[in-house]
């Protein structure tokens, strides 16, 4: 497994006006050997297609912790994220909750249910104030039919996301929970880390349950691992935020060969 260096990707936003700032490529946390699910949907579109798509929607704003989409609800619309970050989580029948992804500026959410006509497979929650454009399901699917280039870009995004998920599942199968947690923390450092005098502060707040679901373990096990990392001064908790003090230790745990 090899993680490539990255800068914090929270910078940059997409504006509703005629120009859309998608020139800043959000740095991926995983080396996917030629495919890259970290390139957001709007950045994949040519400017005329991008402008036309945004023009058929209407702007919406969400506050921190607002739920944008609910798991299992019928699909009525899709959202194009312009500013702010969200978390995508899913809840199993046994109460097991997993963090599936983080979606930010330029991303599209709700497209799978809109195209398939099925209910939503996950819940999307705002991690910070979010600005988005909402497009009704019917208008979105009609637009795809009238704009085959956009349909192909959406198919490309869906394929890249699935391949990235498959790659992670394959590689994580060989890791212990401790190693998975270290990899996850390093990924968050690279995509949502802000350097402070103390260390690298994660700009998103995730619960122990979400960490547990992400690494395929119980909340109790993750709590013990985080407690051990705190006692070793590898991480610290500050104002409901996690600060990584020793990323070098996390890299050793994760088995990385390169520096960060």
PDB file of C-alpha atoms in Angstrom:
ATOM      1  CA  UNK A   1       0.000   0.000   0.000  1.00  0.00           C
ATOM      2  CA  UNK A   2       1.337   3.428  -0.909  1.00  0.00           C
ATOM      3  CA  UNK A   3      -0.152   6.755   0.042  1.00  0.00           C
ATOM      4  CA  UNK A   4       1.007   9.747  -1.918  1.00  0.00           C
ATOM      5  CA  UNK A   5       1.740  13.125  -0.306  1.00  0.00           C
ATOM      6  CA  UNK A   6      -1.008  15.695  -0.374  1.00  0.00           C
ATOM      7  CA  UNK A   7      -1.775  19.186   0.707  1.00  0.00           C
ATOM      8  CA  UNK A   8      -4.977  20.096   2.435  1.00  0.00           C
ATOM      9  CA  UNK A   9      -7.780  19.957  -0.118  1.00  0.00           C
ATOM     10  CA  UNK A  10     -10.338  22.063   1.679  1.00  0.00           C
ATOM     11  CA  UNK A  11      -9.169  25.165  -0.148  1.00  0.00           C
ATOM     12  CA  UNK A  12     -11.021  26.280  -3.218  1.00  0.00           C
ATOM     13  CA  UNK A  13     -14.709  26.542  -3.970  1.00  0.00           C
ATOM     14  CA  UNK A  14     -17.035  26.473  -6.921  1.00  0.00           C
ATOM     15  CA  UNK A  15     -19.077  29.580  -7.640  1.00  0.00           C
ATOM     16  CA  UNK A  16     -22.603  29.694  -9.022  1.00  0.00           C
ATOM     17  CA  UNK A  17     -21.841  32.430 -11.513  1.00  0.00           C
ATOM     18  CA  UNK A  18     -20.815  31.994 -15.117  1.00  0.00           C
ATOM     19  CA  UNK A  19     -17.316  30.991 -14.066  1.00  0.00           C
ATOM     20  CA  UNK A  20     -16.702  27.909 -12.000  1.00  0.00           C
ATOM     21  CA  UNK A  21     -13.436  27.581 -10.137  1.00  0.00           C
ATOM     22  CA  UNK A  22     -12.503  23.949 -10.547  1.00  0.00           C
ATOM     23  CA  UNK A  23      -8.911  24.495 -11.570  1.00  0.00           C
ATOM     24  CA  UNK A  24      -7.491  23.443  -8.214  1.00  0.00           C
ATOM     25  CA  UNK A  25      -7.242  19.680  -8.337  1.00  0.00           C
ATOM     26  CA  UNK A  26      -7.975  18.193  -4.943  1.00  0.00           C
ATOM     27  CA  UNK A  27      -5.094  15.974  -3.984  1.00  0.00           C
ATOM     28  CA  UNK A  28      -5.925  12.314  -3.633  1.00  0.00           C
ATOM     29  CA  UNK A  29      -4.851  10.346  -0.614  1.00  0.00           C
ATOM     30  CA  UNK A  30      -4.512   7.035  -2.397  1.00  0.00           C
ATOM     31  CA  UNK A  31      -2.380   6.081  -5.369  1.00  0.00           C
ATOM     32  CA  UNK A  32      -4.935   4.459  -7.656  1.00  0.00           C
ATOM     33  CA  UNK A  33      -2.602   3.563 -10.516  1.00  0.00           C
ATOM     34  CA  UNK A  34      -4.075   5.803 -13.163  1.00  0.00           C
ATOM     35  CA  UNK A  35      -7.660   6.232 -12.028  1.00  0.00           C
ATOM     36  CA  UNK A  36      -8.602   9.002  -9.660  1.00  0.00           C
ATOM     37  CA  UNK A  37     -11.915   9.375  -7.859  1.00  0.00           C
ATOM     38  CA  UNK A  38     -10.600  12.553  -6.202  1.00  0.00           C
ATOM     39  CA  UNK A  39     -11.207  14.641  -9.342  1.00  0.00           C
ATOM     40  CA  UNK A  40     -14.663  16.103  -8.622  1.00  0.00           C
ATOM     41  CA  UNK A  41     -17.517  15.841 -11.083  1.00  0.00           C
ATOM     42  CA  UNK A  42     -17.665  19.503 -12.100  1.00  0.00           C
ATOM     43  CA  UNK A  43     -13.931  19.512 -12.843  1.00  0.00           C
ATOM     44  CA  UNK A  44     -14.475  16.695 -15.351  1.00  0.00           C
ATOM     45  CA  UNK A  45     -16.942  18.721 -17.418  1.00  0.00           C
ATOM     46  CA  UNK A  46     -16.160  21.133 -20.216  1.00  0.00           C
ATOM     47  CA  UNK A  47     -17.097  24.701 -19.351  1.00  0.00           C
ATOM     48  CA  UNK A  48     -20.215  24.926 -21.593  1.00  0.00           C
ATOM     49  CA  UNK A  49     -21.599  21.681 -20.150  1.00  0.00           C
ATOM     50  CA  UNK A  50     -20.764  22.770 -16.615  1.00  0.00           C
ATOM     51  CA  UNK A  51     -22.488  26.118 -17.029  1.00  0.00           C
ATOM     52  CA  UNK A  52     -25.560  24.547 -18.624  1.00  0.00           C
ATOM     53  CA  UNK A  53     -25.875  22.019 -15.806  1.00  0.00           C
ATOM     54  CA  UNK A  54     -25.608  24.649 -13.072  1.00  0.00           C
ATOM     55  CA  UNK A  55     -28.159  26.816 -14.869  1.00  0.00           C
ATOM     56  CA  UNK A  56     -30.950  24.235 -14.508  1.00  0.00           C
ATOM     57  CA  UNK A  57     -30.588  24.131 -10.720  1.00  0.00           C
ATOM     58  CA  UNK A  58     -31.195  26.500  -7.849  1.00  0.00           C
ATOM     59  CA  UNK A  59     -28.847  27.479  -5.006  1.00  0.00           C
ATOM     60  CA  UNK A  60     -29.223  26.152  -1.476  1.00  0.00           C
ATOM     61  CA  UNK A  61     -27.292  26.694   1.748  1.00  0.00           C
ATOM     62  CA  UNK A  62     -26.857  24.271   4.638  1.00  0.00           C
ATOM     63  CA  UNK A  63     -25.596  24.827   8.155  1.00  0.00           C
ATOM     64  CA  UNK A  64     -23.062  22.649   9.930  1.00  0.00           C
ATOM     65  CA  UNK A  65     -24.606  19.272  10.874  1.00  0.00           C
ATOM     66  CA  UNK A  66     -27.578  19.757   8.542  1.00  0.00           C
ATOM     67  CA  UNK A  67     -28.550  16.557   6.725  1.00  0.00           C
ATOM     68  CA  UNK A  68     -28.517  17.029   2.970  1.00  0.00           C
ATOM     69  CA  UNK A  69     -29.703  13.540   2.020  1.00  0.00           C
ATOM     70  CA  UNK A  70     -31.277  10.786   4.127  1.00  0.00           C
ATOM     71  CA  UNK A  71     -30.511   7.093   3.718  1.00  0.00           C
ATOM     72  CA  UNK A  72     -33.477   5.059   2.369  1.00  0.00           C
ATOM     73  CA  UNK A  73     -35.508   8.107   1.327  1.00  0.00           C
ATOM     74  CA  UNK A  74     -36.876   8.244  -2.241  1.00  0.00           C
ATOM     75  CA  UNK A  75     -34.773  10.165  -4.721  1.00  0.00           C
ATOM     76  CA  UNK A  76     -36.142  13.550  -5.772  1.00  0.00           C
ATOM     77  CA  UNK A  77     -33.013  15.542  -6.649  1.00  0.00           C
ATOM     78  CA  UNK A  78     -29.237  15.656  -6.915  1.00  0.00           C
ATOM     79  CA  UNK A  79     -26.860  18.156  -5.343  1.00  0.00           C
ATOM     80  CA  UNK A  80     -23.770  19.807  -6.786  1.00  0.00           C
ATOM     81  CA  UNK A  81     -21.498  20.975  -3.975  1.00  0.00           C
ATOM     82  CA  UNK A  82     -19.965  24.413  -4.471  1.00  0.00           C
ATOM     83  CA  UNK A  83     -18.476  25.187  -1.064  1.00  0.00           C
ATOM     84  CA  UNK A  84     -17.947  23.226   2.138  1.00  0.00           C
ATOM     85  CA  UNK A  85     -17.410  19.569   2.999  1.00  0.00           C
ATOM     86  CA  UNK A  86     -19.827  16.767   3.789  1.00  0.00           C
ATOM     87  CA  UNK A  87     -19.581  13.228   5.119  1.00  0.00           C
ATOM     88  CA  UNK A  88     -21.326  10.246   3.553  1.00  0.00           C
ATOM     89  CA  UNK A  89     -22.373   7.581   6.066  1.00  0.00           C
ATOM     90  CA  UNK A  90     -24.459   4.417   5.923  1.00  0.00           C
ATOM     91  CA  UNK A  91     -26.253   2.557   8.678  1.00  0.00           C
ATOM     92  CA  UNK A  92     -26.699  -1.229   8.549  1.00  0.00           C
ATOM     93  CA  UNK A  93     -29.674  -3.081  10.009  1.00  0.00           C
ATOM     94  CA  UNK A  94     -27.620  -4.018  13.085  1.00  0.00           C
ATOM     95  CA  UNK A  95     -26.826  -0.379  13.837  1.00  0.00           C
ATOM     96  CA  UNK A  96     -23.315  -0.536  12.380  1.00  0.00           C
ATOM     97  CA  UNK A  97     -22.482   2.902  10.939  1.00  0.00           C
ATOM     98  CA  UNK A  98     -19.666   3.491   8.497  1.00  0.00           C
ATOM     99  CA  UNK A  99     -18.084   6.568   7.021  1.00  0.00           C
ATOM    100  CA  UNK A 100     -18.117   5.880   3.286  1.00  0.00           C
ATOM    101  CA  UNK A 101     -16.634   9.061   1.869  1.00  0.00           C
ATOM    102  CA  UNK A 102     -16.033  12.770   2.213  1.00  0.00           C
ATOM    103  CA  UNK A 103     -17.456  14.966  -0.534  1.00  0.00           C
ATOM    104  CA  UNK A 104     -16.535  18.586  -1.142  1.00  0.00           C
ATOM    105  CA  UNK A 105     -16.445  21.413  -3.696  1.00  0.00           C
ATOM    106  CA  UNK A 106     -17.189  20.224  -7.217  1.00  0.00           C
ATOM    107  CA  UNK A 107     -18.649  16.880  -6.157  1.00  0.00           C
ATOM    108  CA  UNK A 108     -22.072  15.549  -7.049  1.00  0.00           C
ATOM    109  CA  UNK A 109     -24.168  13.627  -4.516  1.00  0.00           C
ATOM    110  CA  UNK A 110     -27.420  11.723  -4.905  1.00  0.00           C
ATOM    111  CA  UNK A 111     -26.765  10.904  -8.544  1.00  0.00           C
ATOM    112  CA  UNK A 112     -26.906   7.123  -8.124  1.00  0.00           C
ATOM    113  CA  UNK A 113     -30.427   7.085  -6.736  1.00  0.00           C
ATOM    114  CA  UNK A 114     -31.541   9.723  -9.235  1.00  0.00           C
ATOM    115  CA  UNK A 115     -30.407   7.674 -12.224  1.00  0.00           C
ATOM    116  CA  UNK A 116     -31.470   4.251 -10.926  1.00  0.00           C
ATOM    117  CA  UNK A 117     -34.754   5.362  -9.383  1.00  0.00           C
ATOM    118  CA  UNK A 118     -33.924   3.499  -6.181  1.00  0.00           C
ATOM    119  CA  UNK A 119     -33.932   4.881  -2.647  1.00  0.00           C
ATOM    120  CA  UNK A 120     -30.841   6.616  -1.327  1.00  0.00           C
ATOM    121  CA  UNK A 121     -28.085   4.305  -0.089  1.00  0.00           C
ATOM    122  CA  UNK A 122     -26.464   6.716   2.380  1.00  0.00           C
ATOM    123  CA  UNK A 123     -26.901   9.811   4.511  1.00  0.00           C
ATOM    124  CA  UNK A 124     -24.989  12.995   3.684  1.00  0.00           C
ATOM    125  CA  UNK A 125     -24.299  15.475   6.490  1.00  0.00           C
ATOM    126  CA  UNK A 126     -22.671  18.913   6.366  1.00  0.00           C
ATOM    127  CA  UNK A 127     -19.375  19.086   8.257  1.00  0.00           C
ATOM    128  CA  UNK A 128     -19.323  22.867   7.868  1.00  0.00           C
ATOM    129  CA  UNK A 129     -21.486  25.497   6.122  1.00  0.00           C
ATOM    130  CA  UNK A 130     -22.253  24.196   2.643  1.00  0.00           C
ATOM    131  CA  UNK A 131     -23.374  25.924  -0.541  1.00  0.00           C
ATOM    132  CA  UNK A 132     -24.866  23.748  -3.255  1.00  0.00           C
ATOM    133  CA  UNK A 133     -27.016  23.708  -6.355  1.00  0.00           C
ATOM    134  CA  UNK A 134     -30.042  21.398  -6.279  1.00  0.00           C
ATOM    135  CA  UNK A 135     -31.396  19.896  -9.499  1.00  0.00           C
ATOM    136  CA  UNK A 136     -34.708  18.054  -9.629  1.00  0.00           C
ATOM    137  CA  UNK A 137     -34.380  14.395 -10.565  1.00  0.00           C
ATOM    138  CA  UNK A 138     -36.422  14.682 -13.757  1.00  0.00           C
ATOM    139  CA  UNK A 139     -34.513  17.694 -15.023  1.00  0.00           C
ATOM    140  CA  UNK A 140     -31.210  15.993 -14.221  1.00  0.00           C
ATOM    141  CA  UNK A 141     -31.988  12.756 -16.065  1.00  0.00           C
ATOM    142  CA  UNK A 142     -33.375  14.704 -19.026  1.00  0.00           C
ATOM    143  CA  UNK A 143     -30.183  16.761 -19.099  1.00  0.00           C
ATOM    144  CA  UNK A 144     -28.089  13.600 -19.173  1.00  0.00           C
ATOM    145  CA  UNK A 145     -30.096  12.318 -22.126  1.00  0.00           C
ATOM    146  CA  UNK A 146     -29.565  15.575 -23.993  1.00  0.00           C
ATOM    147  CA  UNK A 147     -25.866  15.860 -23.125  1.00  0.00           C
ATOM    148  CA  UNK A 148     -24.065  12.557 -23.800  1.00  0.00           C
ATOM    149  CA  UNK A 149     -20.660  14.030 -22.899  1.00  0.00           C
ATOM    150  CA  UNK A 150     -21.913  14.763 -19.390  1.00  0.00           C
ATOM    151  CA  UNK A 151     -23.341  11.247 -19.143  1.00  0.00           C
ATOM    152  CA  UNK A 152     -19.945   9.801 -20.048  1.00  0.00           C
ATOM    153  CA  UNK A 153     -18.206  11.962 -17.445  1.00  0.00           C
ATOM    154  CA  UNK A 154     -20.683  10.807 -14.819  1.00  0.00           C
ATOM    155  CA  UNK A 155     -20.074   7.188 -15.812  1.00  0.00           C
ATOM    156  CA  UNK A 156     -16.326   7.797 -15.543  1.00  0.00           C
ATOM    157  CA  UNK A 157     -16.742   9.219 -12.040  1.00  0.00           C
ATOM    158  CA  UNK A 158     -18.912   6.300 -10.947  1.00  0.00           C
ATOM    159  CA  UNK A 159     -16.377   3.813 -12.289  1.00  0.00           C
ATOM    160  CA  UNK A 160     -13.456   5.549 -10.584  1.00  0.00           C
ATOM    161  CA  UNK A 161     -15.284   5.624  -7.265  1.00  0.00           C
ATOM    162  CA  UNK A 162     -16.108   1.927  -7.496  1.00  0.00           C
ATOM    163  CA  UNK A 163     -12.561   0.954  -8.429  1.00  0.00           C
ATOM    164  CA  UNK A 164     -11.193   3.026  -5.557  1.00  0.00           C
ATOM    165  CA  UNK A 165     -13.600   1.320  -3.163  1.00  0.00           C
ATOM    166  CA  UNK A 166     -12.622  -2.114  -4.463  1.00  0.00           C
ATOM    167  CA  UNK A 167      -8.919  -1.296  -4.134  1.00  0.00           C
ATOM    168  CA  UNK A 168      -9.348  -0.139  -0.562  1.00  0.00           C
ATOM    169  CA  UNK A 169     -11.373  -3.223   0.361  1.00  0.00           C
ATOM    170  CA  UNK A 170      -8.696  -5.485  -1.109  1.00  0.00           C
ATOM    171  CA  UNK A 171      -5.776  -3.761   0.589  1.00  0.00           C
ATOM    172  CA  UNK A 172      -7.493  -3.325   3.938  1.00  0.00           C
ATOM    173  CA  UNK A 173      -8.267  -7.031   4.102  1.00  0.00           C
ATOM    174  CA  UNK A 174      -4.587  -7.613   4.869  1.00  0.00           C
ATOM    175  CA  UNK A 175      -4.419  -4.997   7.645  1.00  0.00           C
ATOM    176  CA  UNK A 176      -5.205  -5.226  11.340  1.00  0.00           C
ATOM    177  CA  UNK A 177      -7.615  -2.695  12.838  1.00  0.00           C
ATOM    178  CA  UNK A 178      -4.725  -0.732  14.357  1.00  0.00           C
ATOM    179  CA  UNK A 179      -3.104  -0.387  10.940  1.00  0.00           C
ATOM    180  CA  UNK A 180      -6.396   0.570   9.278  1.00  0.00           C
ATOM    181  CA  UNK A 181      -6.950   3.313  11.833  1.00  0.00           C
ATOM    182  CA  UNK A 182      -3.452   4.665  11.227  1.00  0.00           C
ATOM    183  CA  UNK A 183      -4.047   4.683   7.463  1.00  0.00           C
ATOM    184  CA  UNK A 184      -7.375   6.472   7.909  1.00  0.00           C
ATOM    185  CA  UNK A 185      -5.841   9.122  10.166  1.00  0.00           C
ATOM    186  CA  UNK A 186      -3.030   9.700   7.666  1.00  0.00           C
ATOM    187  CA  UNK A 187      -5.545  10.036   4.855  1.00  0.00           C
ATOM    188  CA  UNK A 188      -7.481  12.638   6.845  1.00  0.00           C
ATOM    189  CA  UNK A 189      -4.245  14.469   7.658  1.00  0.00           C
ATOM    190  CA  UNK A 190      -3.476  14.763   3.966  1.00  0.00           C
ATOM    191  CA  UNK A 191      -6.945  15.771   2.832  1.00  0.00           C
ATOM    192  CA  UNK A 192      -8.282  17.714   5.832  1.00  0.00           C
ATOM    193  CA  UNK A 193      -5.264  18.585   7.954  1.00  0.00           C
ATOM    194  CA  UNK A 194      -4.289  22.099   9.025  1.00  0.00           C
ATOM    195  CA  UNK A 195      -0.843  22.610  10.505  1.00  0.00           C
ATOM    196  CA  UNK A 196      -0.779  24.344  13.879  1.00  0.00           C
ATOM    197  CA  UNK A 197       1.930  25.043  16.456  1.00  0.00           C
ATOM    198  CA  UNK A 198       0.930  21.829  18.208  1.00  0.00           C
ATOM    199  CA  UNK A 199       0.637  19.502  15.246  1.00  0.00           C
ATOM    200  CA  UNK A 200      -1.782  18.807  12.389  1.00  0.00           C
ATOM    201  CA  UNK A 201      -5.400  19.450  13.303  1.00  0.00           C
ATOM    202  CA  UNK A 202      -8.120  17.574  11.440  1.00  0.00           C
ATOM    203  CA  UNK A 203     -10.667  20.104  10.255  1.00  0.00           C
ATOM    204  CA  UNK A 204     -13.536  17.609  10.282  1.00  0.00           C
ATOM    205  CA  UNK A 205     -15.140  16.113  13.338  1.00  0.00           C
ATOM    206  CA  UNK A 206     -15.832  12.383  13.236  1.00  0.00           C
ATOM    207  CA  UNK A 207     -17.286  10.318  16.050  1.00  0.00           C
ATOM    208  CA  UNK A 208     -15.631   7.188  17.408  1.00  0.00           C
ATOM    209  CA  UNK A 209     -18.532   5.237  15.909  1.00  0.00           C
ATOM    210  CA  UNK A 210     -17.766   6.659  12.467  1.00  0.00           C
ATOM    211  CA  UNK A 211     -14.086   5.851  12.863  1.00  0.00           C
ATOM    212  CA  UNK A 212     -15.079   2.321  13.898  1.00  0.00           C
ATOM    213  CA  UNK A 213     -17.375   1.847  10.933  1.00  0.00           C
ATOM    214  CA  UNK A 214     -14.695   3.111   8.589  1.00  0.00           C
ATOM    215  CA  UNK A 215     -12.098   0.593   9.769  1.00  0.00           C
ATOM    216  CA  UNK A 216     -14.490  -2.332  10.237  1.00  0.00           C
ATOM    217  CA  UNK A 217     -14.313  -2.573  14.004  1.00  0.00           C
ATOM    218  CA  UNK A 218     -16.297  -1.778  17.144  1.00  0.00           C
ATOM    219  CA  UNK A 219     -16.470   1.623  18.798  1.00  0.00           C
ATOM    220  CA  UNK A 220     -14.946   0.137  21.942  1.00  0.00           C
ATOM    221  CA  UNK A 221     -11.932  -1.201  20.061  1.00  0.00           C
ATOM    222  CA  UNK A 222     -11.346   2.128  18.328  1.00  0.00           C
ATOM    223  CA  UNK A 223     -11.711   3.964  21.643  1.00  0.00           C
ATOM    224  CA  UNK A 224      -8.975   1.762  23.123  1.00  0.00           C
ATOM    225  CA  UNK A 225      -6.699   2.366  20.148  1.00  0.00           C
ATOM    226  CA  UNK A 226      -7.212   6.135  20.286  1.00  0.00           C
ATOM    227  CA  UNK A 227      -6.578   6.098  24.029  1.00  0.00           C
ATOM    228  CA  UNK A 228      -3.303   4.276  23.412  1.00  0.00           C
ATOM    229  CA  UNK A 229      -2.307   6.806  20.742  1.00  0.00           C
ATOM    230  CA  UNK A 230      -3.099   9.654  23.126  1.00  0.00           C
ATOM    231  CA  UNK A 231      -1.077   8.089  25.934  1.00  0.00           C
ATOM    232  CA  UNK A 232       1.877   7.781  23.554  1.00  0.00           C
ATOM    233  CA  UNK A 233       1.368  11.421  22.511  1.00  0.00           C
ATOM    234  CA  UNK A 234       0.762  10.448  18.909  1.00  0.00           C
ATOM    235  CA  UNK A 235      -2.608  12.240  18.841  1.00  0.00           C
ATOM    236  CA  UNK A 236      -4.434  14.668  21.116  1.00  0.00           C
ATOM    237  CA  UNK A 237      -8.044  15.790  21.452  1.00  0.00           C
ATOM    238  CA  UNK A 238      -8.734  19.518  21.334  1.00  0.00           C
ATOM    239  CA  UNK A 239     -12.180  21.150  21.276  1.00  0.00           C
ATOM    240  CA  UNK A 240     -13.819  18.101  19.726  1.00  0.00           C
ATOM    241  CA  UNK A 241     -11.068  18.012  17.115  1.00  0.00           C
ATOM    242  CA  UNK A 242      -8.294  15.508  16.726  1.00  0.00           C
ATOM    243  CA  UNK A 243      -4.718  16.771  16.486  1.00  0.00           C
ATOM    244  CA  UNK A 244      -2.056  14.476  15.048  1.00  0.00           C
ATOM    245  CA  UNK A 245       1.179  15.123  16.916  1.00  0.00           C
ATOM    246  CA  UNK A 246       3.366  12.357  15.466  1.00  0.00           C
ATOM    247  CA  UNK A 247       2.431  11.442  11.884  1.00  0.00           C
ATOM    248  CA  UNK A 248       5.745   9.595  11.641  1.00  0.00           C
ATOM    249  CA  UNK A 249       4.499   7.097  14.224  1.00  0.00           C
ATOM    250  CA  UNK A 250       1.260   6.636  12.283  1.00  0.00           C
ATOM    251  CA  UNK A 251       3.290   5.970   9.144  1.00  0.00           C
ATOM    252  CA  UNK A 252       5.265   3.268  10.918  1.00  0.00           C
ATOM    253  CA  UNK A 253       2.062   1.665  12.170  1.00  0.00           C
ATOM    254  CA  UNK A 254       0.529   1.821   8.696  1.00  0.00           C
ATOM    255  CA  UNK A 255       3.642   0.277   7.185  1.00  0.00           C
ATOM    256  CA  UNK A 256       4.358   3.109   4.804  1.00  0.00           C
ATOM    257  CA  UNK A 257       7.737   3.086   3.155  1.00  0.00           C
ATOM    258  CA  UNK A 258       7.821   6.719   2.126  1.00  0.00           C
ATOM    259  CA  UNK A 259       7.878   9.946   4.040  1.00  0.00           C
ATOM    260  CA  UNK A 260       5.012  12.408   4.327  1.00  0.00           C
TER     261      UNK A 260
END
